[in-house]
Tab-separated table of C-alpha atoms in Angstrom:
chain	number	residue	atom	x	y	z
A	30	MET	CA	-0.034	0.276	-0.099
A	31	THR	CA	1.174	3.771	-0.738
A	32	THR	CA	1.089	6.563	1.305
A	33	THR	CA	0.773	9.911	-0.225
A	34	LEU	CA	1.775	12.860	2.361
A	35	ASP	CA	0.915	16.072	2.055
A	36	THR	CA	4.517	17.779	2.771
A	37	ARG	CA	4.023	21.679	1.634
A	38	PRO	CA	4.027	23.590	4.161
A	39	THR	CA	0.973	25.107	6.199
A	40	GLY	CA	1.188	28.489	4.094
A	41	ALA	CA	0.837	27.165	0.520
A	42	PRO	CA	-2.514	29.361	-1.422
A	43	GLY	CA	-3.639	25.350	-1.094
A	44	CYS	CA	-4.190	25.328	2.657
A	45	THR	CA	-5.017	28.537	2.688
A	46	ALA	CA	-7.742	28.290	0.135
A	47	ARG	CA	-9.134	24.886	2.256
A	48	ARG	CA	-8.376	27.141	6.085
A	49	GLY	CA	-10.914	29.625	3.758
A	50	LEU	CA	-13.423	28.058	3.324
A	51	ARG	CA	-13.990	26.420	6.763
A	52	PRO	CA	-16.100	27.950	9.071
A	53	ARG	CA	-14.452	29.109	12.618
A	54	GLY	CA	-15.103	31.860	15.256
A	55	LEU	CA	-18.618	32.479	15.655
A	56	SER	CA	-19.123	30.434	12.268
A	57	TRP	CA	-17.576	27.211	13.490
A	58	LEU	CA	-20.187	27.311	16.862
A	59	MET	CA	-23.259	28.256	14.686
A	60	TRP	CA	-22.773	25.528	12.761
A	61	ARG	CA	-22.485	23.077	15.428
A	62	GLN	CA	-25.077	24.043	17.193
A	63	ASN	CA	-27.310	23.987	14.094
A	64	ARG	CA	-25.347	21.108	12.215
A	65	LEU	CA	-28.571	18.948	12.356
A	66	LEU	CA	-31.186	21.342	12.040
A	67	ILE	CA	-29.242	22.677	8.835
A	68	CYS	CA	-28.718	19.312	7.554
A	69	GLY	CA	-32.825	18.174	8.351
A	70	LEU	CA	-33.764	21.083	6.530
A	71	LEU	CA	-31.645	20.703	3.259
A	72	LEU	CA	-32.946	16.844	3.608
A	73	VAL	CA	-36.923	18.161	3.314
A	74	VAL	CA	-35.969	20.511	0.903
A	75	VAL	CA	-34.608	18.679	-1.840
A	76	VAL	CA	-37.188	15.835	-0.868
A	77	LEU	CA	-39.543	18.517	-1.301
A	78	ALA	CA	-38.268	19.483	-4.292
A	79	ILE	CA	-38.671	16.211	-5.998
A	80	ALA	CA	-42.243	16.066	-5.432
A	81	ALA	CA	-43.622	18.777	-5.879
A	82	PRO	CA	-42.958	18.760	-10.143
A	83	ILE	CA	-44.135	15.102	-9.846
A	84	LEU	CA	-47.673	16.133	-7.944
A	85	ARG	CA	-47.789	19.420	-9.979
A	86	GLY	CA	-47.700	17.468	-13.224
A	87	GLU	CA	-49.546	14.386	-12.100
A	88	MET	CA	-52.702	17.630	-11.070
A	89	VAL	CA	-52.371	18.996	-14.683
A	90	SER	CA	-52.235	15.722	-17.324
A	91	PHE	CA	-55.815	14.928	-14.709
A	92	ILE	CA	-57.298	19.099	-15.197
A	93	ASP	CA	-55.660	18.004	-19.643
A	94	SER	CA	-57.659	14.309	-19.742
A	95	HIS	CA	-61.179	14.870	-17.908
A	96	HIS	CA	-61.431	18.649	-19.556
A	97	ILE	CA	-61.823	20.060	-16.589
A	98	LYS	CA	-59.604	23.558	-17.100
A	99	GLY	CA	-61.663	26.137	-14.943
A	100	CYS	CA	-64.868	24.534	-13.930
A	101	ALA	CA	-66.340	24.322	-10.392
A	102	VAL	CA	-68.757	22.541	-8.585
A	103	ILE	CA	-71.787	25.699	-9.514
A	104	SER	CA	-70.432	27.051	-12.871
A	105	LEU	CA	-72.235	29.072	-14.798
A	106	ASP	CA	-71.144	27.842	-18.288
A	107	GLN	CA	-73.201	24.825	-19.513
A	108	ALA	CA	-70.525	22.264	-20.409
A	109	CYS	CA	-69.036	22.505	-16.474
A	110	GLN	CA	-72.765	21.124	-16.148
A	111	VAL	CA	-72.222	17.664	-17.576
A	112	ALA	CA	-72.327	15.233	-15.364
A	113	ASP	CA	-68.918	13.428	-16.085
A	114	THR	CA	-67.773	16.683	-16.213
A	115	GLN	CA	-68.863	17.285	-12.895
A	116	HIS	CA	-68.464	13.903	-11.900
A	117	SER	CA	-64.537	14.576	-12.507
A	118	VAL	CA	-64.750	17.617	-10.408
A	119	MET	CA	-65.334	15.785	-7.140
A	120	GLU	CA	-62.885	13.331	-7.358
A	121	PHE	CA	-60.389	15.637	-8.123
A	122	ARG	CA	-61.546	18.187	-4.950
A	123	THR	CA	-61.408	14.070	-2.969
A	124	GLY	CA	-58.075	13.159	-4.364
A	125	TYR	CA	-55.522	16.450	-5.403
A	126	GLY	CA	-57.498	19.194	-3.402
A	127	GLU	CA	-57.497	17.471	-0.642
A	128	LEU	CA	-53.898	16.363	-0.428
A	129	LEU	CA	-53.856	20.808	-1.023
A	130	LYS	CA	-55.628	21.143	1.650
A	131	GLY	CA	-53.542	19.140	4.178
A	132	ILE	CA	-50.202	21.179	3.509
A	133	GLY	CA	-51.905	24.012	3.571
A	134	MET	CA	-53.073	23.205	6.704
A	135	LEU	CA	-49.525	22.020	8.341
A	136	LEU	CA	-48.314	24.827	6.963
A	137	LEU	CA	-49.871	26.914	9.092
A	138	LEU	CA	-48.517	25.387	12.360
A	139	LEU	CA	-45.375	25.492	10.645
A	140	PRO	CA	-45.008	29.970	11.807
A	141	VAL	CA	-45.160	28.420	15.764
A	142	GLY	CA	-43.289	25.528	15.513
A	143	VAL	CA	-40.714	27.828	14.279
A	144	GLY	CA	-41.400	30.306	16.719
A	145	ALA	CA	-41.249	27.761	19.895
A	146	GLY	CA	-38.870	24.914	18.489
A	147	LEU	CA	-36.588	27.403	16.970
A	148	GLY	CA	-36.411	30.773	17.974
A	149	ALA	CA	-37.837	29.934	22.207
A	150	THR	CA	-35.636	27.802	22.910
A	151	SER	CA	-32.727	29.739	21.262
A	152	LEU	CA	-30.991	31.706	24.203
A	153	ALA	CA	-33.198	30.171	26.969
A	154	LYS	CA	-30.951	27.923	26.702
A	155	GLU	CA	-27.601	29.180	26.111
A	156	LEU	CA	-29.050	30.496	29.545
A	157	GLU	CA	-30.193	28.274	31.157
A	158	ASN	CA	-26.679	25.873	30.368
A	159	GLY	CA	-24.900	28.379	31.087
A	160	THR	CA	-22.667	28.160	28.331
A	161	TRP	CA	-23.834	31.681	27.266
A	162	LYS	CA	-21.154	32.820	28.942
A	163	LEU	CA	-18.213	30.508	27.648
A	164	ALA	CA	-19.181	31.821	24.439
A	165	LEU	CA	-18.463	35.476	25.426
A	166	SER	CA	-15.416	34.737	27.335
A	167	GLN	CA	-13.861	34.070	23.763
A	168	SER	CA	-13.708	37.263	22.720
A	169	VAL	CA	-16.589	37.789	21.639
A	170	GLY	CA	-18.734	40.587	22.667
A	171	ARG	CA	-22.715	40.363	23.471
A	172	ASP	CA	-23.300	42.360	19.787
A	173	ARG	CA	-21.830	40.041	17.908
A	174	TRP	CA	-23.160	37.356	20.301
A	175	VAL	CA	-26.458	38.229	19.713
A	176	ALA	CA	-26.528	38.950	16.089
A	177	ALA	CA	-24.835	35.447	14.560
A	178	LYS	CA	-27.707	33.670	17.092
A	179	LEU	CA	-30.242	35.884	15.421
A	180	LEU	CA	-28.676	35.781	11.633
A	181	THR	CA	-28.401	32.017	12.181
A	182	ALA	CA	-31.829	31.309	13.305
A	183	GLY	CA	-32.989	33.722	10.777
A	184	LEU	CA	-31.568	32.459	7.789
A	185	ILE	CA	-33.231	29.182	9.073
A	186	ALA	CA	-36.791	30.352	9.056
A	187	VAL	CA	-36.639	31.728	5.855
A	188	VAL	CA	-35.978	28.533	3.671
A	189	ALA	CA	-38.128	26.435	5.770
A	190	ALA	CA	-40.824	28.889	5.494
A	191	ALA	CA	-40.011	29.909	1.704
A	192	VAL	CA	-39.390	26.760	0.108
A	193	PRO	CA	-42.941	25.338	0.506
A	194	ALA	CA	-44.347	28.610	0.122
A	195	LEU	CA	-43.365	28.776	-3.328
A	196	LEU	CA	-43.322	25.004	-4.331
A	197	LEU	CA	-47.339	25.000	-2.762
A	198	HIS	CA	-48.365	28.107	-4.747
A	199	TRP	CA	-46.603	26.297	-8.296
A	200	VAL	CA	-49.318	23.280	-7.563
A	201	TRP	CA	-52.212	25.036	-6.659
A	202	GLN	CA	-51.461	27.146	-9.982
A	203	PRO	CA	-53.357	24.574	-12.782
A	204	SER	CA	-56.008	24.225	-10.050
A	205	ALA	CA	-56.748	27.957	-8.621
A	206	ASN	CA	-60.257	28.419	-7.350
A	207	ASP	CA	-61.755	26.070	-9.500
A	208	VAL	CA	-61.593	22.799	-9.766
A	209	SER	CA	-58.738	22.310	-6.575
A	210	GLY	CA	-62.213	24.125	-4.760
A	211	ILE	CA	-58.973	26.069	-2.534
A	212	ALA	CA	-59.733	29.728	-3.443
A	213	TRP	CA	-57.081	32.072	-3.509
A	214	SER	CA	-58.365	33.879	-0.244
A	215	SER	CA	-58.927	30.004	1.349
A	216	ARG	CA	-56.755	30.025	5.380
A	217	THR	CA	-55.231	26.962	3.871
A	218	PHE	CA	-53.848	29.044	1.081
A	219	TYR	CA	-53.397	32.202	1.523
A	220	THR	CA	-51.818	31.664	4.510
A	221	SER	CA	-49.415	28.424	3.406
A	222	GLY	CA	-48.953	29.789	-0.326
A	223	GLY	CA	-46.731	32.953	-0.043
A	224	LEU	CA	-44.828	35.905	0.838
A	225	VAL	CA	-46.482	35.635	4.830
A	226	LEU	CA	-46.165	32.824	5.207
A	227	VAL	CA	-42.046	33.550	5.492
A	228	ALA	CA	-43.065	37.402	6.859
A	229	THR	CA	-45.487	35.538	10.114
A	230	THR	CA	-42.920	33.152	10.670
A	231	LEU	CA	-39.773	35.401	10.741
A	232	LEU	CA	-42.189	37.227	13.487
A	233	ALA	CA	-43.407	34.037	15.665
A	234	LEU	CA	-39.136	33.556	15.314
A	235	SER	CA	-38.151	36.550	16.764
A	236	VAL	CA	-41.737	36.247	19.701
A	237	GLY	CA	-39.738	33.048	20.406
A	238	VAL	CA	-36.420	34.404	20.823
A	239	LEU	CA	-37.483	37.428	22.727
A	240	ALA	CA	-40.539	34.734	25.251
A	241	GLY	CA	-36.460	32.898	25.977
A	242	LEU	CA	-34.453	36.258	26.217
A	243	LEU	CA	-37.319	37.544	29.484
A	244	LEU	CA	-37.966	33.887	30.952
A	245	ARG	CA	-35.466	31.905	31.019
A	246	GLN	CA	-36.277	29.135	30.185
A	247	ALA	CA	-36.753	26.428	27.661
A	248	LEU	CA	-40.465	25.272	28.248
A	249	PRO	CA	-41.236	28.619	29.286
A	250	ALA	CA	-40.458	30.456	26.451
A	251	MET	CA	-42.328	28.142	24.818
A	252	GLY	CA	-45.586	27.557	26.046
A	253	LEU	CA	-45.692	32.128	25.468
A	254	THR	CA	-44.576	31.629	22.358
A	255	VAL	CA	-46.637	29.383	21.191
A	256	LEU	CA	-50.277	31.196	23.238
A	257	VAL	CA	-48.672	34.809	21.687
A	258	VAL	CA	-48.396	33.906	17.727
A	259	GLY	CA	-50.760	32.175	17.616
A	260	LEU	CA	-53.253	35.564	18.873
A	261	LEU	CA	-51.151	37.252	16.804
A	262	GLN	CA	-52.672	34.974	13.653
A	263	TYR	CA	-55.790	35.402	15.315
A	264	GLY	CA	-55.331	39.103	14.868
A	265	LEU	CA	-53.594	39.061	11.559
A	266	ALA	CA	-56.337	36.711	10.163
A	267	THR	CA	-59.505	39.019	11.891
A	268	VAL	CA	-57.970	43.095	9.707
A	269	ARG	CA	-56.595	41.252	6.851
A	270	PRO	CA	-59.846	41.830	5.009
A	271	TYR	CA	-59.584	45.567	5.373
A	272	LEU	CA	-55.699	45.382	4.887
A	273	TRP	CA	-56.462	46.355	1.235
A	274	SER	CA	-59.395	48.548	-0.278
A	275	TRP	CA	-62.231	46.407	-1.291
A	276	GLN	CA	-64.808	46.770	-3.664
A	277	THR	CA	-69.126	46.179	-3.123
A	278	MET	CA	-70.887	44.472	-5.236
A	279	LEU	CA	-74.386	44.055	-5.084
A	280	VAL	CA	-75.488	40.633	-5.180
A	281	PRO	CA	-75.942	37.418	-3.494
A	282	PRO	CA	-72.984	35.974	-1.962
A	283	SER	CA	-74.643	32.283	-4.155
A	284	GLU	CA	-73.510	34.226	-6.888
A	285	LEU	CA	-70.163	35.676	-6.205
A	286	PRO	CA	-67.925	34.525	-9.289
A	287	ASN	CA	-65.828	31.952	-7.879
A	288	SER	CA	-61.924	34.584	-7.444
A	289	VAL	CA	-63.747	36.691	-5.640
A	290	TRP	CA	-63.511	37.054	-1.132
A	291	GLY	CA	-67.240	37.746	-0.511
A	292	PHE	CA	-65.471	39.088	3.529
A	293	ALA	CA	-68.844	41.379	4.755
A	294	GLN	CA	-72.996	40.352	3.406
A	295	GLY	CA	-75.838	41.499	4.473
A	296	SER	CA	-78.689	44.240	2.514
A	297	ILE	CA	-77.755	48.112	1.580
A	298	LEU	CA	-80.949	50.551	1.386
A	299	PRO	CA	-80.709	53.522	-1.467
A	300	ASP	CA	-79.595	55.669	0.900
A	301	GLY	CA	-75.990	53.255	1.609
A	302	ARG	CA	-77.460	52.209	4.979
A	303	ARG	CA	-76.120	49.084	5.390
A	304	LEU	CA	-78.394	47.106	7.328
A	305	PRO	CA	-76.748	43.439	9.066
A	306	SER	CA	-76.637	40.084	7.509
A	307	GLY	CA	-79.378	38.213	8.338
A	308	LEU	CA	-82.080	40.729	9.104
A	309	CYS	CA	-85.018	39.024	7.947
A	310	GLY	CA	-83.450	35.152	8.573
A	311	GLN	CA	-85.317	34.353	11.378
A	312	ALA	CA	-89.138	35.592	9.684
A	313	LEU	CA	-91.175	33.513	9.041
A	314	ASP	CA	-92.374	35.427	6.248
A	315	TYR	CA	-89.701	36.969	4.429
A	316	ALA	CA	-90.843	38.827	1.829
A	317	SER	CA	-92.728	41.217	3.815
A	318	CYS	CA	-90.110	41.215	6.108
A	319	MET	CA	-87.510	42.889	3.739
A	320	SER	CA	-91.259	45.144	2.973
A	321	ARG	CA	-90.133	46.712	5.980
A	322	TYR	CA	-86.946	48.189	4.298
A	323	PRO	CA	-88.322	49.342	0.999
A	324	GLY	CA	-85.939	49.240	-2.172
A	325	ALA	CA	-83.248	46.971	0.160
A	326	LYS	CA	-81.061	44.555	-1.914
A	327	GLU	CA	-78.007	41.878	-0.309
A	328	TYR	CA	-74.909	43.282	-0.951
A	329	SER	CA	-71.040	41.210	-0.535
A	330	ASP	CA	-68.018	42.963	0.419
A	331	VAL	CA	-65.006	41.656	-2.129
A	332	HIS	CA	-61.688	41.118	-2.779
A	333	ARG	CA	-60.591	40.652	-6.798
A	334	ALA	CA	-57.659	37.992	-7.384
A	335	ALA	CA	-55.657	40.783	-8.810
A	336	ASP	CA	-55.891	42.275	-4.200
A	337	TYR	CA	-53.482	38.826	-3.956
A	338	TRP	CA	-50.639	40.566	-4.460
A	339	PRO	CA	-51.095	44.086	-2.716
A	340	LEU	CA	-52.410	41.953	0.797
A	341	GLN	CA	-49.707	39.410	0.997
A	342	LEU	CA	-47.176	42.405	0.812
A	343	VAL	CA	-49.085	45.048	3.298
A	344	GLU	CA	-49.634	42.275	5.465
A	345	SER	CA	-45.645	41.124	4.975
A	346	GLY	CA	-44.716	44.005	5.576
A	347	ILE	CA	-47.392	44.468	9.166
A	348	CYS	CA	-45.557	41.442	10.297
A	349	LEU	CA	-42.094	42.499	9.188
A	350	ALA	CA	-42.213	45.774	10.714
A	351	LEU	CA	-43.067	43.456	14.475
A	352	ALA	CA	-40.809	41.583	14.108
A	353	ALA	CA	-38.259	43.930	13.932
A	354	ALA	CA	-39.265	45.868	17.002
A	355	LEU	CA	-38.878	42.916	18.557
A	356	THR	CA	-35.599	41.538	17.843
A	357	ALA	CA	-34.565	45.222	18.631
A	358	VAL	CA	-35.958	45.096	21.812
A	359	THR	CA	-33.194	41.745	22.143
A	360	VAL	CA	-30.088	42.939	21.359
A	361	VAL	CA	-31.083	46.357	23.896
A	362	TRP	CA	-32.241	43.735	26.378
A	363	VAL	CA	-28.290	41.625	25.582
A	364	ARG	CA	-26.218	44.578	25.961
A	365	LYS	CA	-27.359	45.706	28.549
A	366	ARG	CA	-29.224	43.951	30.347
A	367	LEU	CA	-27.646	40.078	31.310
A	368	ALA	CA	-25.128	40.254	32.660
C-alpha cells in the first residue's frame, strides 16, 4: 500500500484556500449548534423539490385528460354542468384537493413550530445551561454573539418557510379557485402559499427569541410563544380583509364568482345605509319582513384576485415591522441586562 503525504508548508496557497472555506469562530459555533437542524432542513428541501413537480404534473394531466380546466361544482359554464365533468371535478377535489388542503394546514403550523422550537430555545437554553458565559469569554462581544444567533435562526426560518410556500403556490396554480375548490383567499392557501408565511414565521421567531430571553427557561418560553403566536395569527386573520381597499357588489353571496373573496354581506338601502346580514333570516315571512325596507338589495364586500399580492405585501410588511421591533428589543436587552 502506498501512502502519499502532503508535504506542502502550511502557508501554501492550497492550504490557505481550504482553511478559508471552513467556518471558524462564531460561524463554527453556529454550525456546531445547528448542524443537525440545517442538514435535516436541506433534506426536506430536496424531497419537496422532487415531489412538487411530480404532483403538479399529475394534477395537470388529470385536468387535461378529463377536460375540467376552469370548472367548479357551481359554475355558470354549461359545459361544466355535464354529469361526467362534475364527477371528474369531485374526484379531483377528493384526491388532489384534499391533499393540497392538508399541506396548507400543515404549513399553518410552521410559524408556531419555528417560534417555539427554534426561537424560544435559541437563547433560553444558553441561559439555562450557562453556556453563554463560555461563548462570551472567547473574546466575543454580546452584540456579535446575539447577532450570530439571530442571523443563523433567521436564515433557517426563511428557508424553512420560503421553499414550501413557493412550491405550494406553484403546485396550486393549475387548479386555482375552480377545480380544486381552494380559493386564493382561503386560509389554507393564502397564509401558506405566499410571502405571508415567510413574514409570519420570522415574526414568530422573534417572539420566541424574546420570550426565551425574558423567561430564561426553554419550556415556559415555548408555551408562551405558542400562545402569543396563536393570538397574532388570529388577529391578523381578523383584520386581513381591511388591509387593502375593497369593492361592494350588489349581488347575493351565492352569485359571487369563484375568483372573488366575499368577506362581508348584508342588505343596503337606496340611501346607502347598511342592514346587518340575516336581518330577516328568522322571520316566518321573508317577503313581508323585507317589505319594511323598501328598495333594499343584498350586497357583498369583496376582494378580487388582483388584490392577492397587495394584501400579501401589506400583511407581510406589518409582520416584518413587528419582527424588527421585537428583535431590536432583544438586542438592547442582551446589551444592557445580560450580565
